Amino acid sequence: MVGVFPIPRDALPEVIVSPEEHYGRKMQMNQMLESLVEEYERYVDAGREVDRRRWSSSASRDRLKLYKERRIPRVNSKPKSKPWAMTDEESESPSSPTGQSRQYRRDSSVLGSVLSFQSSSASSTLSEEAADTMQLSLMVGESTGRMENAMIAAHATTQKDLALVDVFLHEDVADCSVLHTMEGPSVEDPYHFLGYKWFVKKSPAPSQIVRHRDSVYLEGAGFTKTKSGEILGYHIMHSVDLMGFPELREHNCLRSSQSIRSLYRQRPGDIVEIFVLGNVHIAGFIVGPLASMFVTETLLSMPKMIECGEAKRLTKMAQDMEAQRLAKMPNGKHPNTAICGLCHQTKKRFGSSVSNCEVCGTTTCSRCRVPRRIFVSEGLLGRFVKVSCCKTCVLAAKSPNLIQSTVVEAKAKDGMDLKNRVSRTSSTSTASTARTSTGSVARMGSLPTAMAATAPNHSIMSGTIPEDDTLNGSFKSSQWTPVVSSSMPSSLPSTMPASVDSKAELFMRMLELQQRAEDTYNTLQQNEYLMPGAPQYR
């Protein structure tokens, strides 16, 4: 009998990680990150121009461009001591198209020993071999939003959060799971993650005709720095072979390989620069154009992480506000009123309608609300539903000054008191404050001003980020946790971003000015109606 998805959690194989494996995967992630940042720095040094001798244009969408590597790396027949290394010929050749001889190549004696646990399986490196040697793709461009929102989406440590992200990005999700978390978030490192995850892409046809595709991968997320001191958010997913998690052939499922490594850089004006390097290999006999289309769609969907972060915040806000509302009103209904809580417009027989924001419950008119999507859990997976949100909630979900739920959860796990740290504000008829949900949003402070001078250049680190692409002072070692040590400048640019308090005050003033403008306009309209001979204000 063919198994069905999703699989009950107690039926999934248990993944156990030894300290040696943890250390080896940590070094592997750090080296992939260092190589990725070096590729990005070469791209920046070249004036953000793609080397057409290495890359050929493949597809484009909005402000994003996708390229494919012209040369397919040749697989070395000799066994490798490290499963993530590139071929010896490619990594040693000084004339390699990558422009470097050290890519994915480090001390094999050390890394081979810390990952010797894999040598007991003859097929333990098949997926990792494919992930390292398949033809690469490059995606560059920009998208509107905040880098922090992309990191919020990438940081999924629970079944519910992972289902939210996978459904948002791929829609046709058969199953997913966080197999093992080696390193999670903390108060100092709210976005840091290192662990194993599993994802099943639902077949577009009956599984007897086209089988499902699944992937077991090592995932890392957090922040790192360039050689010039700029903050980059990173999200890396790299296929691995786990002896304790074999292929699920009884579920008509084939294992695919992927290596997707993404960098996000915040630019002024709510613009995020995106740099993605990697590819996806579809296992089995699939027509070439179909496989190519799947790979293209997978890579072009990665920038949706920014939108996913906003949807994740809105979902958390809606859940927290619903819990508060049920505690105050057992029936859970919103109070009925005919006046918009933002612009004070009264409901009219004809014209704009008035309804409640489905996140915070405030009555809003059609001009003060916008359609959005929030996630509704349904067992192990779930779905997104369309809701009407007031503009204040949308701004709160977009705002980089609002801390995400992972920090709150980390504080709760550590037994810390959140009452004095979480901002609890609600928008009244004057709409003078931004609406936040208890436990899910709070003000995010600026970067700390001290850090050990021996911090690494491309280390895995996590923490809050400034509102633009400038930094002040240097980092504090207690807030940014490095993995390995190397040289790094001890000081950073001294440009000081605006404080959170001043930005919050500016935001409140903007709301007040908007309210005064609305009142003035309404007064002029009433005068025009009462005094037909008065001047017309259009």
XYZ file of C-alpha atoms in Angstrom, residues 23-222:
200
model
C 30.952 20.571 14.776
C 31.511 19.313 11.248
C 28.256 20.756 9.939
C 29.018 24.038 11.647
C 32.352 24.281 9.862
C 30.725 23.229 6.598
C 28.135 25.987 6.858
C 30.758 28.559 7.739
C 32.869 27.631 4.718
C 29.923 27.725 2.313
C 29.050 31.132 3.727
C 32.596 32.423 3.301
C 32.702 31.238 -0.305
C 29.301 32.813 -1.000
C 30.372 36.176 0.415
C 33.553 36.061 -1.659
C 31.464 35.485 -4.796
C 29.272 38.450 -3.863
C 32.277 40.683 -3.215
C 33.706 39.864 -6.640
C 30.333 40.725 -8.146
C 30.343 44.076 -6.314
C 33.965 44.811 -7.249
C 33.022 44.247 -10.903
C 30.461 47.034 -10.673
C 27.629 44.549 -10.176
C 28.112 43.309 -13.707
C 27.756 39.587 -14.381
C 30.660 37.866 -16.128
C 29.065 36.800 -19.405
C 31.952 34.426 -20.108
C 30.786 32.323 -17.193
C 27.044 33.044 -17.069
C 24.360 33.078 -19.752
C 21.008 34.808 -19.305
C 18.191 32.390 -18.500
C 15.124 34.230 -17.185
C 13.976 37.438 -15.529
C 11.126 38.586 -13.333
C 10.484 42.140 -12.188
C 13.880 43.474 -11.086
C 15.501 40.039 -10.839
C 17.678 38.319 -13.433
C 18.539 34.627 -13.509
C 21.686 33.261 -15.158
C 22.948 29.742 -15.758
C 26.532 28.621 -15.722
C 27.872 27.918 -19.184
C 30.127 25.108 -18.030
C 28.916 22.049 -16.140
C 31.462 21.106 -13.450
C 32.994 17.696 -14.101
C 32.478 15.202 -11.294
C 35.728 13.809 -9.962
C 35.712 10.024 -9.875
C 37.922 9.996 -6.798
C 36.155 9.920 -3.428
C 36.250 13.160 -1.509
C 37.181 13.531 2.111
C 34.588 16.267 2.519
C 31.140 15.965 0.949
C 30.650 19.674 0.261
C 33.932 20.251 -1.614
C 34.002 21.009 -5.314
C 36.019 18.868 -7.702
C 39.765 18.904 -7.108
C 40.424 20.185 -10.630
C 37.973 23.045 -10.272
C 39.085 24.114 -6.796
C 42.822 23.955 -7.544
C 42.862 25.503 -11.004
C 44.048 29.146 -10.846
C 42.188 29.902 -14.080
C 38.840 28.696 -12.794
C 35.888 30.900 -13.862
C 35.258 31.608 -10.208
C 38.481 33.599 -10.113
C 39.721 31.868 -6.989
C 41.515 28.683 -6.078
C 40.134 28.266 -2.578
C 36.420 27.855 -3.220
C 34.924 25.146 -1.021
C 38.432 23.896 -0.225
C 39.904 23.792 3.261
C 42.023 21.517 5.419
C 40.813 18.056 4.454
C 42.536 16.363 7.375
C 40.519 18.279 9.958
C 37.178 18.315 8.159
C 37.534 14.731 7.016
C 38.005 13.594 10.580
C 35.117 15.539 12.072
C 32.780 14.144 9.409
C 34.099 10.592 9.484
C 30.713 9.502 10.795
C 29.477 9.490 7.195
C 32.045 7.020 5.898
C 30.092 4.042 7.225
C 27.467 4.489 4.504
C 28.443 3.684 0.923
C 25.812 6.040 -0.463
C 26.101 8.684 2.221
C 27.351 11.404 -0.108
C 25.208 10.907 -3.193
C 22.884 13.870 -2.615
C 25.689 16.059 -1.321
C 27.834 15.128 -4.331
C 25.029 16.162 -6.664
C 24.413 19.375 -4.731
C 28.091 20.335 -5.037
C 28.798 19.396 -8.661
C 25.627 20.222 -10.608
C 25.441 23.220 -12.912
C 25.076 26.451 -10.968
C 22.592 29.261 -11.395
C 23.003 32.877 -10.351
C 20.215 35.300 -9.521
C 20.857 38.981 -8.880
C 18.595 41.975 -8.511
C 16.576 43.832 -5.940
C 13.176 43.831 -4.305
C 11.141 46.227 -2.210
C 11.074 45.605 1.531
C 13.335 45.060 4.510
C 16.152 42.573 4.845
C 14.971 41.808 8.357
C 11.667 40.462 7.040
C 13.516 37.972 4.847
C 15.461 36.777 7.871
C 12.274 36.446 9.917
C 10.858 34.164 7.242
C 14.089 32.174 6.946
C 14.126 31.619 10.687
C 11.604 28.779 11.042
C 12.343 26.557 14.035
C 8.905 25.010 14.569
C 6.600 22.861 12.463
C 4.078 25.683 12.205
C 6.624 28.277 11.086
C 8.173 25.925 8.544
C 4.762 25.043 7.108
C 3.962 28.759 6.806
C 7.162 29.479 4.864
C 6.958 26.427 2.595
C 3.294 26.969 1.729
C 3.952 30.654 1.019
C 6.899 29.907 -1.283
C 5.800 26.691 -2.979
C 2.038 26.310 -2.348
C 1.928 22.627 -3.412
C 3.482 21.232 -0.232
C 2.916 17.588 0.691
C 4.914 17.581 3.940
C 7.739 19.302 5.800
C 9.494 18.974 9.121
C 12.287 20.370 11.277
C 14.294 17.162 11.713
C 16.879 18.434 14.172
C 17.942 21.825 15.504
C 21.640 22.024 16.286
C 21.680 25.749 17.051
C 18.651 27.937 17.627
C 17.862 31.570 18.435
C 18.624 33.447 21.602
C 18.034 36.941 22.906
C 21.390 38.049 21.494
C 21.062 36.062 18.240
C 17.369 36.159 17.271
C 17.782 34.899 13.691
C 20.496 32.310 14.136
C 19.706 28.750 13.049
C 21.633 25.640 12.131
C 19.884 22.330 11.643
C 18.346 19.688 9.397
C 15.010 20.103 7.639
C 12.871 18.061 5.271
C 10.517 19.216 2.534
C 8.200 17.312 0.149
C 7.011 18.918 -3.087
C 3.619 17.574 -4.112
C 3.458 15.943 -7.520
C 1.504 17.930 -10.153
C -0.072 14.634 -11.285
C -1.133 11.447 -9.460
C 1.896 9.995 -7.674
C 1.578 6.776 -9.693
C 2.422 8.815 -12.819
C 4.801 11.470 -11.468
C 6.301 10.823 -8.068
C 6.660 13.375 -5.292
C 10.061 14.974 -4.713
C 11.548 15.450 -1.279
C 14.754 16.989 0.006
C 16.710 16.592 3.236
C 18.942 19.595 3.714
C 21.201 21.433 6.098
C 19.958 24.958 6.715
C 21.756 27.944 8.138
C 20.501 31.489 8.660
C 21.744 34.639 10.322
